[in-house]
Amino acid sequence: MEWHIIGIAASFLTTFGFVPQIVKMHRAKSAKDVSLVTLLQFGAGNILWALYGVYLKNLIIMTANIITFITIIVAIAFYYHYNREHGLLDNF
Amino acid sequence: MEWHIIGIAASFLTTFGFVPQIVKMHRAKSAKDVSLVTLLQFGAGNILWALYGVYLKNLIIMTANIITFITIIVAIAFYYHYNREHGLLDNF
């Protein structure tokens, strides 16, 4: 079994894991019940995973987490944009 | 620098990344705008990451992804429970 294929498939799924969440907020023009803390926690976690990937010299772990971090930034921007618009900012 | 501390901190943040989302849905008794596809994608990704962790013989990657998978199951259950209650099931 080519184990790296498993790693690459895993990367794709979780790297782009927040893309449907971004699409859903954008379509609904709403971010009610989406957790900001979850987004912040993943953002911070992605940075540390990327560093750990450097230590492991594992390019998959590094790039996957950097890309996810970028999607998290977009998701946080949408969280603020849509919740501010609807007066729903609870910062949680 | 003790690199494993970075790995452990990264694990904690992303392993429990969906816990605030679960708490938020439970408090609001609502799961509007939470993306089911994001949850399913992470669930599938976590299984593959855990397998890749077996190949890497990396206990952190294995356990982190198994625990996250369990939290994803809870989040999906809440997604269905609260959206069904409010007639908001869009399966996206």
Coordinates of N, CA and C in Angstrom, one line a residue:
Chain A
M1 N 0.8 -1.2 0.0 CA 0.0 0.0 0.0 C 0.9 1.3 0.0
E2 N 0.5 2.2 -0.9 CA 1.2 3.4 -0.9 C 0.7 4.4 0.2
W3 N 1.4 4.4 1.3 CA 0.9 5.1 2.4 C 0.8 6.6 2.2
H4 N 1.6 7.1 1.3 CA 1.6 8.6 1.1 C 0.3 9.0 0.4
I5 N -0.4 8.1 -0.3 CA -1.7 8.4 -0.9 C -2.7 8.7 0.2
I6 N -2.6 7.9 1.3 CA -3.5 8.1 2.5 C -3.2 9.5 3.1
G7 N -2.0 9.8 3.2 CA -1.6 11.1 3.8 C -2.1 12.3 2.9
I8 N -2.0 12.1 1.6 CA -2.4 13.1 0.7 C -3.9 13.3 0.7
A9 N -4.6 12.2 0.7 CA -6.1 12.2 0.8 C -6.5 12.9 2.1
A10 N -5.9 12.5 3.2 CA -6.2 13.1 4.5 C -6.0 14.6 4.5
S11 N -4.9 15.0 3.9 CA -4.5 16.4 3.8 C -5.6 17.2 3.0
F12 N -6.0 16.6 1.9 CA -7.0 17.3 1.1 C -8.3 17.5 1.8
L13 N -8.8 16.4 2.5 CA -10.0 16.5 3.2 C -10.0 17.6 4.4
T14 N -8.9 17.5 5.2 CA -8.9 18.4 6.3 C -8.4 19.8 5.9
T15 N -7.5 19.9 5.0 CA -6.9 21.2 4.5 C -8.1 22.1 4.0
F16 N -9.0 21.5 3.3 CA -10.1 22.2 2.7 C -11.4 22.0 3.5
G17 N -11.2 21.6 4.7 CA -12.4 21.2 5.6 C -13.3 22.4 5.9
F18 N -12.7 23.6 5.9 CA -13.6 24.8 6.2 C -14.1 25.5 5.0
V19 N -13.8 25.0 3.8 CA -14.3 25.6 2.6 C -15.8 25.5 2.5
P20 N -16.5 24.3 2.8 CA -17.9 24.2 2.8 C -18.6 25.2 3.8
Q21 N -17.9 25.4 4.9 CA -18.4 26.3 5.9 C -18.4 27.7 5.4
I22 N -17.3 28.1 4.7 CA -17.2 29.4 4.1 C -18.3 29.6 3.0
V23 N -18.5 28.6 2.2 CA -19.5 28.6 1.1 C -20.9 28.8 1.7
K24 N -21.1 28.0 2.8 CA -22.5 28.1 3.5 C -22.8 29.4 4.1
M25 N -21.8 30.0 4.7 CA -22.0 31.4 5.3 C -22.2 32.4 4.2
H26 N -21.4 32.2 3.1 CA -21.5 33.2 2.0 C -22.9 33.1 1.3
R27 N -23.4 31.9 1.1 CA -24.7 31.7 0.4 C -25.8 32.2 1.3
A28 N -25.7 31.9 2.6 CA -26.8 32.3 3.5 C -26.7 33.7 3.9
K29 N -25.5 34.3 3.6 CA -25.2 35.7 4.1 C -25.5 35.8 5.6
S30 N -25.1 34.7 6.3 CA -25.3 34.6 7.7 C -24.3 33.7 8.3
A31 N -23.9 33.9 9.6 CA -23.0 33.1 10.3 C -23.5 32.7 11.7
K32 N -24.8 32.7 11.9 CA -25.4 32.4 13.2 C -25.0 31.0 13.6
D33 N -24.6 30.8 14.8 CA -24.3 29.5 15.4 C -22.9 28.9 15.0
V34 N -22.2 29.6 14.1 CA -20.9 29.2 13.8 C -20.0 29.7 14.9
S35 N -19.1 28.8 15.4 CA -18.3 29.2 16.6 C -17.0 29.9 16.2
L36 N -16.9 31.1 16.7 CA -15.6 31.9 16.5 C -14.4 31.2 17.2
V37 N -14.7 30.7 18.4 CA -13.6 30.0 19.2 C -13.1 28.8 18.5
T38 N -14.0 28.1 17.8 CA -13.5 26.9 17.0 C -12.6 27.4 15.9
L39 N -12.9 28.5 15.2 CA -12.1 29.0 14.2 C -10.7 29.5 14.7
L40 N -10.8 30.2 15.8 CA -9.5 30.7 16.4 C -8.6 29.6 16.9
Q41 N -9.3 28.6 17.5 CA -8.5 27.4 18.0 C -7.8 26.7 16.8
F42 N -8.6 26.5 15.7 CA -8.0 25.8 14.6 C -6.8 26.7 14.0
G43 N -7.1 28.0 13.9 CA -6.0 28.9 13.4 C -4.7 28.8 14.1
A44 N -4.8 28.8 15.5 CA -3.6 28.7 16.3 C -3.0 27.3 16.2
G45 N -3.9 26.3 16.2 CA -3.4 24.9 16.0 C -2.7 24.7 14.7
N46 N -3.2 25.3 13.6 CA -2.6 25.1 12.3 C -1.2 25.7 12.3
I47 N -1.0 26.8 12.9 CA 0.4 27.4 13.0 C 1.3 26.4 13.7
L48 N 0.9 25.9 14.8 CA 1.7 25.0 15.6 C 2.0 23.6 14.8
W49 N 0.9 23.1 14.2 CA 1.1 21.9 13.4 C 2.1 22.1 12.2
A50 N 2.0 23.3 11.6 CA 3.0 23.6 10.5 C 4.4 23.6 11.0
L51 N 4.6 24.2 12.2 CA 5.9 24.2 12.9 C 6.4 22.8 13.2
Y52 N 5.5 22.0 13.7 CA 5.8 20.6 14.0 C 6.1 19.8 12.7
G53 N 5.4 20.2 11.6 CA 5.7 19.6 10.3 C 7.2 19.9 9.9
V54 N 7.6 21.1 10.2 CA 9.0 21.5 9.9 C 10.0 20.6 10.6
Y55 N 9.7 20.3 11.9 CA 10.5 19.4 12.7 C 10.5 18.0 12.1
L56 N 9.3 17.5 11.7 CA 9.2 16.2 11.2 C 9.8 16.1 9.7
K57 N 10.1 17.3 9.2 CA 10.5 17.4 7.8 C 9.4 16.8 6.9
N58 N 8.2 17.0 7.2 CA 7.0 16.4 6.5 C 6.3 17.6 5.7
L59 N 6.5 17.6 4.4 CA 6.0 18.7 3.6 C 4.5 18.7 3.6
I60 N 3.8 17.5 3.7 CA 2.4 17.4 3.7 C 1.8 18.1 4.9
I61 N 2.3 17.8 6.1 CA 1.8 18.4 7.3 C 2.0 20.0 7.2
M62 N 3.2 20.4 6.7 CA 3.5 21.8 6.6 C 2.5 22.6 5.7
T63 N 2.4 22.1 4.5 CA 1.6 22.9 3.5 C 0.1 22.8 3.9
A64 N -0.3 21.6 4.3 CA -1.8 21.4 4.6 C -2.2 22.4 5.6
N65 N -1.4 22.6 6.7 CA -1.8 23.5 7.8 C -1.7 25.0 7.4
I66 N -0.7 25.3 6.5 CA -0.6 26.7 6.1 C -1.8 27.1 5.2
I67 N -2.2 26.1 4.3 CA -3.4 26.4 3.5 C -4.7 26.5 4.4
T68 N -4.9 25.6 5.3 CA -6.0 25.6 6.2 C -6.1 27.0 7.0
F69 N -4.9 27.4 7.4 CA -4.8 28.7 8.1 C -5.4 29.8 7.3
I70 N -5.1 29.8 6.0 CA -5.6 30.8 5.1 C -7.1 30.8 5.0
T71 N -7.7 29.5 4.9 CA -9.1 29.4 4.9 C -9.8 29.9 6.2
I72 N -9.1 29.6 7.3 CA -9.6 30.1 8.6 C -9.7 31.6 8.7
I73 N -8.7 32.3 8.1 CA -8.7 33.7 8.1 C -10.0 34.2 7.3
V74 N -10.3 33.6 6.2 CA -11.5 33.9 5.4 C -12.7 33.6 6.2
A75 N -12.8 32.5 6.9 CA -14.0 32.1 7.7 C -14.2 33.1 8.8
I76 N -13.1 33.5 9.5 CA -13.2 34.5 10.6 C -13.7 35.9 10.0
A77 N -13.2 36.2 8.9 CA -13.7 37.5 8.2 C -15.2 37.4 8.0
F78 N -15.7 36.3 7.4 CA -17.1 36.1 7.2 C -17.9 36.1 8.5
Y79 N -17.4 35.4 9.5 CA -18.0 35.4 10.8 C -18.3 36.8 11.3
Y80 N -17.3 37.7 11.2 CA -17.5 39.0 11.7 C -18.4 39.8 10.8
H81 N -18.2 39.7 9.5 CA -18.9 40.4 8.5 C -20.4 40.2 8.6
Y82 N -20.8 38.9 8.6 CA -22.3 38.6 8.6 C -22.9 38.7 10.0
N83 N -22.2 38.4 11.0 CA -22.7 38.6 12.4 C -22.9 40.0 12.8
R84 N -21.9 40.9 12.3 CA -22.0 42.3 12.6 C -23.2 42.9 11.9
E85 N -23.4 42.4 10.6 CA -24.6 42.9 9.8 C -25.9 42.6 10.5
H86 N -26.0 41.4 11.2 CA -27.2 41.0 11.8 C -27.2 41.2 13.3
G87 N -26.3 42.0 13.8 CA -26.2 42.3 15.3 C -26.1 41.0 16.1
L88 N -25.4 40.0 15.6 CA -25.3 38.7 16.3 C -23.9 38.4 16.8
L89 N -23.0 39.4 16.9 CA -21.6 39.2 17.4 C -21.6 38.8 18.8
D90 N -21.3 37.5 19.1 CA -21.2 37.1 20.5 C -19.7 36.7 20.8
N91 N -18.8 36.7 19.8 CA -17.4 36.4 20.1 C -17.3 35.0 20.7
F92 N -18.2 34.1 20.5 CA -18.0 32.7 20.9 C -18.3 31.8 19.8
Chain B
M1 N 15.2 23.6 21.7 CA 13.7 23.6 21.8 C 13.1 22.2 21.8
E2 N 12.2 22.0 22.7 CA 11.6 20.6 22.7 C 10.4 20.6 21.7
W3 N 10.7 20.1 20.6 CA 9.7 20.1 19.5 C 8.4 19.4 19.8
H4 N 8.6 18.4 20.6 CA 7.3 17.6 20.9 C 6.3 18.4 21.7
I5 N 6.8 19.4 22.4 CA 5.8 20.3 23.1 C 5.0 21.1 22.1
I6 N 5.6 21.5 21.0 CA 4.9 22.1 19.9 C 3.8 21.2 19.3
G7 N 4.2 19.9 19.1 CA 3.3 18.9 18.6 C 2.1 18.7 19.5
I8 N 2.4 18.6 20.8 CA 1.4 18.3 21.8 C 0.4 19.5 21.9
A9 N 1.0 20.7 21.9 CA 0.1 21.9 21.9 C -0.8 22.0 20.7
A10 N -0.2 21.7 19.5 CA -0.9 21.7 18.2 C -2.1 20.7 18.3
S11 N -1.7 19.5 18.9 CA -2.7 18.4 19.0 C -3.9 18.9 19.8
F12 N -3.6 19.5 21.0 CA -4.6 19.9 21.9 C -5.6 20.9 21.2
L13 N -5.0 21.9 20.6 CA -5.8 22.9 19.9 C -6.7 22.3 18.8
T14 N -6.2 21.5 17.9 CA -7.0 21.0 16.8 C -7.8 19.8 17.2
T15 N -7.3 19.0 18.2 CA -8.1 17.8 18.6 C -9.4 18.3 19.2
F16 N -9.4 19.3 20.0 CA -10.6 19.8 20.7 C -11.2 21.0 20.0
G17 N -10.8 21.2 18.7 CA -11.2 22.3 17.9 C -12.7 22.5 17.8
F18 N -13.4 21.3 17.7 CA -14.9 21.4 17.5 C -15.6 21.4 18.8
V19 N -14.9 21.4 19.9 CA -15.6 21.4 21.2 C -16.4 22.8 21.4
P20 N -15.8 23.9 21.1 CA -16.5 25.2 21.3 C -17.8 25.2 20.3
Q21 N -17.6 24.6 19.1 CA -18.8 24.6 18.2 C -19.9 23.7 18.8
I22 N -19.5 22.6 19.4 CA -20.5 21.8 20.1 C -21.2 22.5 21.2
V23 N -20.4 23.2 22.1 CA -20.9 24.0 23.2 C -21.9 25.1 22.7
K24 N -21.5 25.8 21.6 CA -22.3 26.8 21.1 C -23.6 26.4 20.5
M25 N -23.6 25.2 19.8 CA -24.9 24.7 19.3 C -25.8 24.3 20.5
H26 N -25.2 23.7 21.5 CA -25.9 23.2 22.7 C -26.6 24.3 23.5
R27 N -25.8 25.4 23.6 CA -26.3 26.6 24.4 C -27.4 27.3 23.6
A28 N -27.2 27.4 22.3 CA -28.2 28.1 21.5 C -29.4 27.2 21.1
K29 N -29.2 25.9 21.4 CA -30.2 24.9 20.9 C -30.5 25.1 19.5
S30 N -29.5 25.4 18.7 CA -29.6 25.7 17.3 C -28.3 25.5 16.6
A31 N -28.4 25.1 15.3 CA -27.2 24.8 14.5 C -27.3 25.4 13.1
K32 N -28.1 26.5 13.1 CA -28.2 27.2 11.8 C -26.8 27.7 11.3
D33 N -26.6 27.6 10.0 CA -25.3 28.1 9.3 C -24.1 27.2 9.6
V34 N -24.2 26.2 10.5 CA -23.1 25.3 10.7 C -23.1 24.3 9.5
S35 N -21.9 24.1 8.9 CA -21.9 23.3 7.7 C -21.7 21.8 8.0
L36 N -22.7 21.0 7.6 CA -22.6 19.5 7.7 C -21.5 19.0 6.9
V37 N -21.3 19.5 5.7 CA -20.2 19.0 4.8 C -18.8 19.2 5.5
T38 N -18.6 20.4 6.1 CA -17.4 20.6 6.8 C -17.2 19.5 7.9
L39 N -18.2 19.2 8.6 CA -18.1 18.1 9.7 C -17.8 16.8 9.1
L40 N -18.5 16.4 8.0 CA -18.3 15.1 7.3 C -16.9 15.0 6.7
Q41 N -16.5 16.1 6.1 CA -15.1 16.2 5.5 C -14.0 16.0 6.6
F42 N -14.2 16.7 7.7 CA -13.2 16.5 8.8 C -13.3 15.1 9.4
G43 N -14.5 14.5 9.5 CA -14.6 13.1 10.0 C -13.9 12.1 9.2
A44 N -14.1 12.2 7.8 CA -13.4 11.3 6.9 C -11.9 11.6 6.9
G45 N -11.5 12.9 7.0 CA -10.1 13.3 7.0 C -9.4 12.7 8.3
N46 N -10.1 12.8 9.4 CA -9.5 12.4 10.7 C -9.2 10.9 10.6
I47 N -10.1 10.1 10.0 CA -9.8 8.6 9.9 C -8.6 8.4 9.1
L48 N -8.4 9.1 7.9 CA -7.2 8.9 7.1 C -6.0 9.4 7.8
W49 N -6.1 10.6 8.5 CA -4.9 11.1 9.2 C -4.5 10.1 10.3
A50 N -5.4 9.5 11.0 CA -5.1 8.5 12.0 C -4.3 7.3 11.4
L51 N -4.8 6.9 10.2 CA -4.1 5.8 9.5 C -2.7 6.2 9.1
Y52 N -2.6 7.4 8.6 CA -1.2 8.0 8.2 C -0.3 8.1 9.4
G53 N -0.9 8.4 10.6 CA -0.2 8.4 11.8 C 0.4 7.0 12.2
V54 N -0.4 6.0 11.9 CA 0.1 4.6 12.1 C 1.3 4.4 11.3
Y55 N 1.3 4.8 10.0 CA 2.4 4.6 9.1 C 3.6 5.4 9.6
L56 N 3.4 6.6 10.1 CA 4.5 7.4 10.6 C 5.0 7.0 12.0
K57 N 4.2 6.0 12.6 CA 4.5 5.5 13.9 C 4.5 6.8 14.9
N58 N 3.5 7.7 14.6 CA 3.4 8.9 15.4 C 2.2 8.9 16.3
L59 N 2.3 8.6 17.6 CA 1.2 8.5 18.5 C 0.4 9.7 18.6
I60 N 1.0 10.9 18.5 CA 0.3 12.2 18.6 C -0.7 12.3 17.5
I61 N -0.3 12.0 16.2 CA -1.2 12.2 15.1 C -2.3 11.1 15.2
M62 N -2.0 9.9 15.6 CA -3.0 8.9 15.7 C -4.1 9.3 16.8
T63 N -3.7 9.5 18.0 CA -4.7 9.8 19.0 C -5.5 11.1 18.8
A64 N -4.7 12.1 18.4 CA -5.4 13.4 18.1 C -6.6 13.2 17.2
N65 N -6.3 12.5 16.1 CA -7.4 12.4 15.1 C -8.5 11.4 15.5
I66 N -8.2 10.5 16.3 CA -9.3 9.6 16.8 C -10.2 10.4 17.8
I67 N -9.6 11.2 18.6 CA -10.4 12.0 19.5 C -11.3 13.0 18.8
T68 N -10.7 13.7 17.8 CA -11.4 14.6 17.0 C -12.6 14.0 16.3
F69 N -12.3 12.8 15.8 CA -13.4 12.0 15.1 C -14.6 11.8 16.1
I70 N -14.3 11.5 17.3 CA -15.4 11.4 18.3 C -16.2 12.7 18.5
T71 N -15.5 13.8 18.6 CA -16.1 15.1 18.7 C -17.0 15.4 17.5
I72 N -16.5 15.0 16.3 CA -17.2 15.2 15.1 C -18.5 14.5 15.1
I73 N -18.5 13.3 15.6 CA -19.8 12.5 15.7 C -20.8 13.2 16.6
V74 N -20.3 13.8 17.7 CA -21.2 14.5 18.6 C -21.8 15.8 17.8
A75 N -20.9 16.5 17.1 CA -21.3 17.7 16.4 C -22.3 17.4 15.3
I76 N -22.1 16.3 14.6 CA -23.1 15.9 13.6 C -24.4 15.5 14.2
A77 N -24.4 14.8 15.3 CA -25.6 14.5 16.0 C -26.4 15.8 16.4
F78 N -25.7 16.8 16.9 CA -26.3 18.1 17.3 C -26.8 18.8 16.0
Y79 N -26.0 18.7 14.9 CA -26.5 19.4 13.7 C -27.8 18.8 13.3
Y80 N -28.0 17.5 13.3 CA -29.3 16.9 12.9 C -30.3 17.2 13.9
H81 N -30.0 17.1 15.2 CA -31.0 17.2 16.3 C -31.6 18.6 16.2
Y82 N -30.8 19.7 16.2 CA -31.3 21.0 16.3 C -31.9 21.5 15.0
N83 N -31.3 21.1 13.9 CA -31.8 21.6 12.6 C -33.2 20.9 12.3
R84 N -33.3 19.6 12.7 CA -34.5 18.9 12.5 C -35.6 19.6 13.3
E85 N -35.3 20.0 14.5 CA -36.2 20.6 15.5 C -36.7 21.9 14.9
H86 N -35.9 22.6 14.1 CA -36.3 23.9 13.6 C -36.6 23.9 12.1
G87 N -36.7 22.7 11.6 CA -37.0 22.5 10.1 C -35.9 23.2 9.2
L88 N -34.7 23.1 9.6 CA -33.6 23.8 8.9 C -32.6 22.8 8.2
L89 N -33.0 21.5 8.1 CA -32.1 20.5 7.6 C -31.8 20.8 6.1
D90 N -30.6 21.2 5.7 CA -30.3 21.4 4.3 C -29.2 20.5 3.9
N91 N -28.7 19.7 4.8 CA -27.6 18.7 4.5 C -26.4 19.4 3.8
F92 N -26.2 20.6 4.0 CA -25.0 21.2 3.5 C -24.2 22.0 4.6

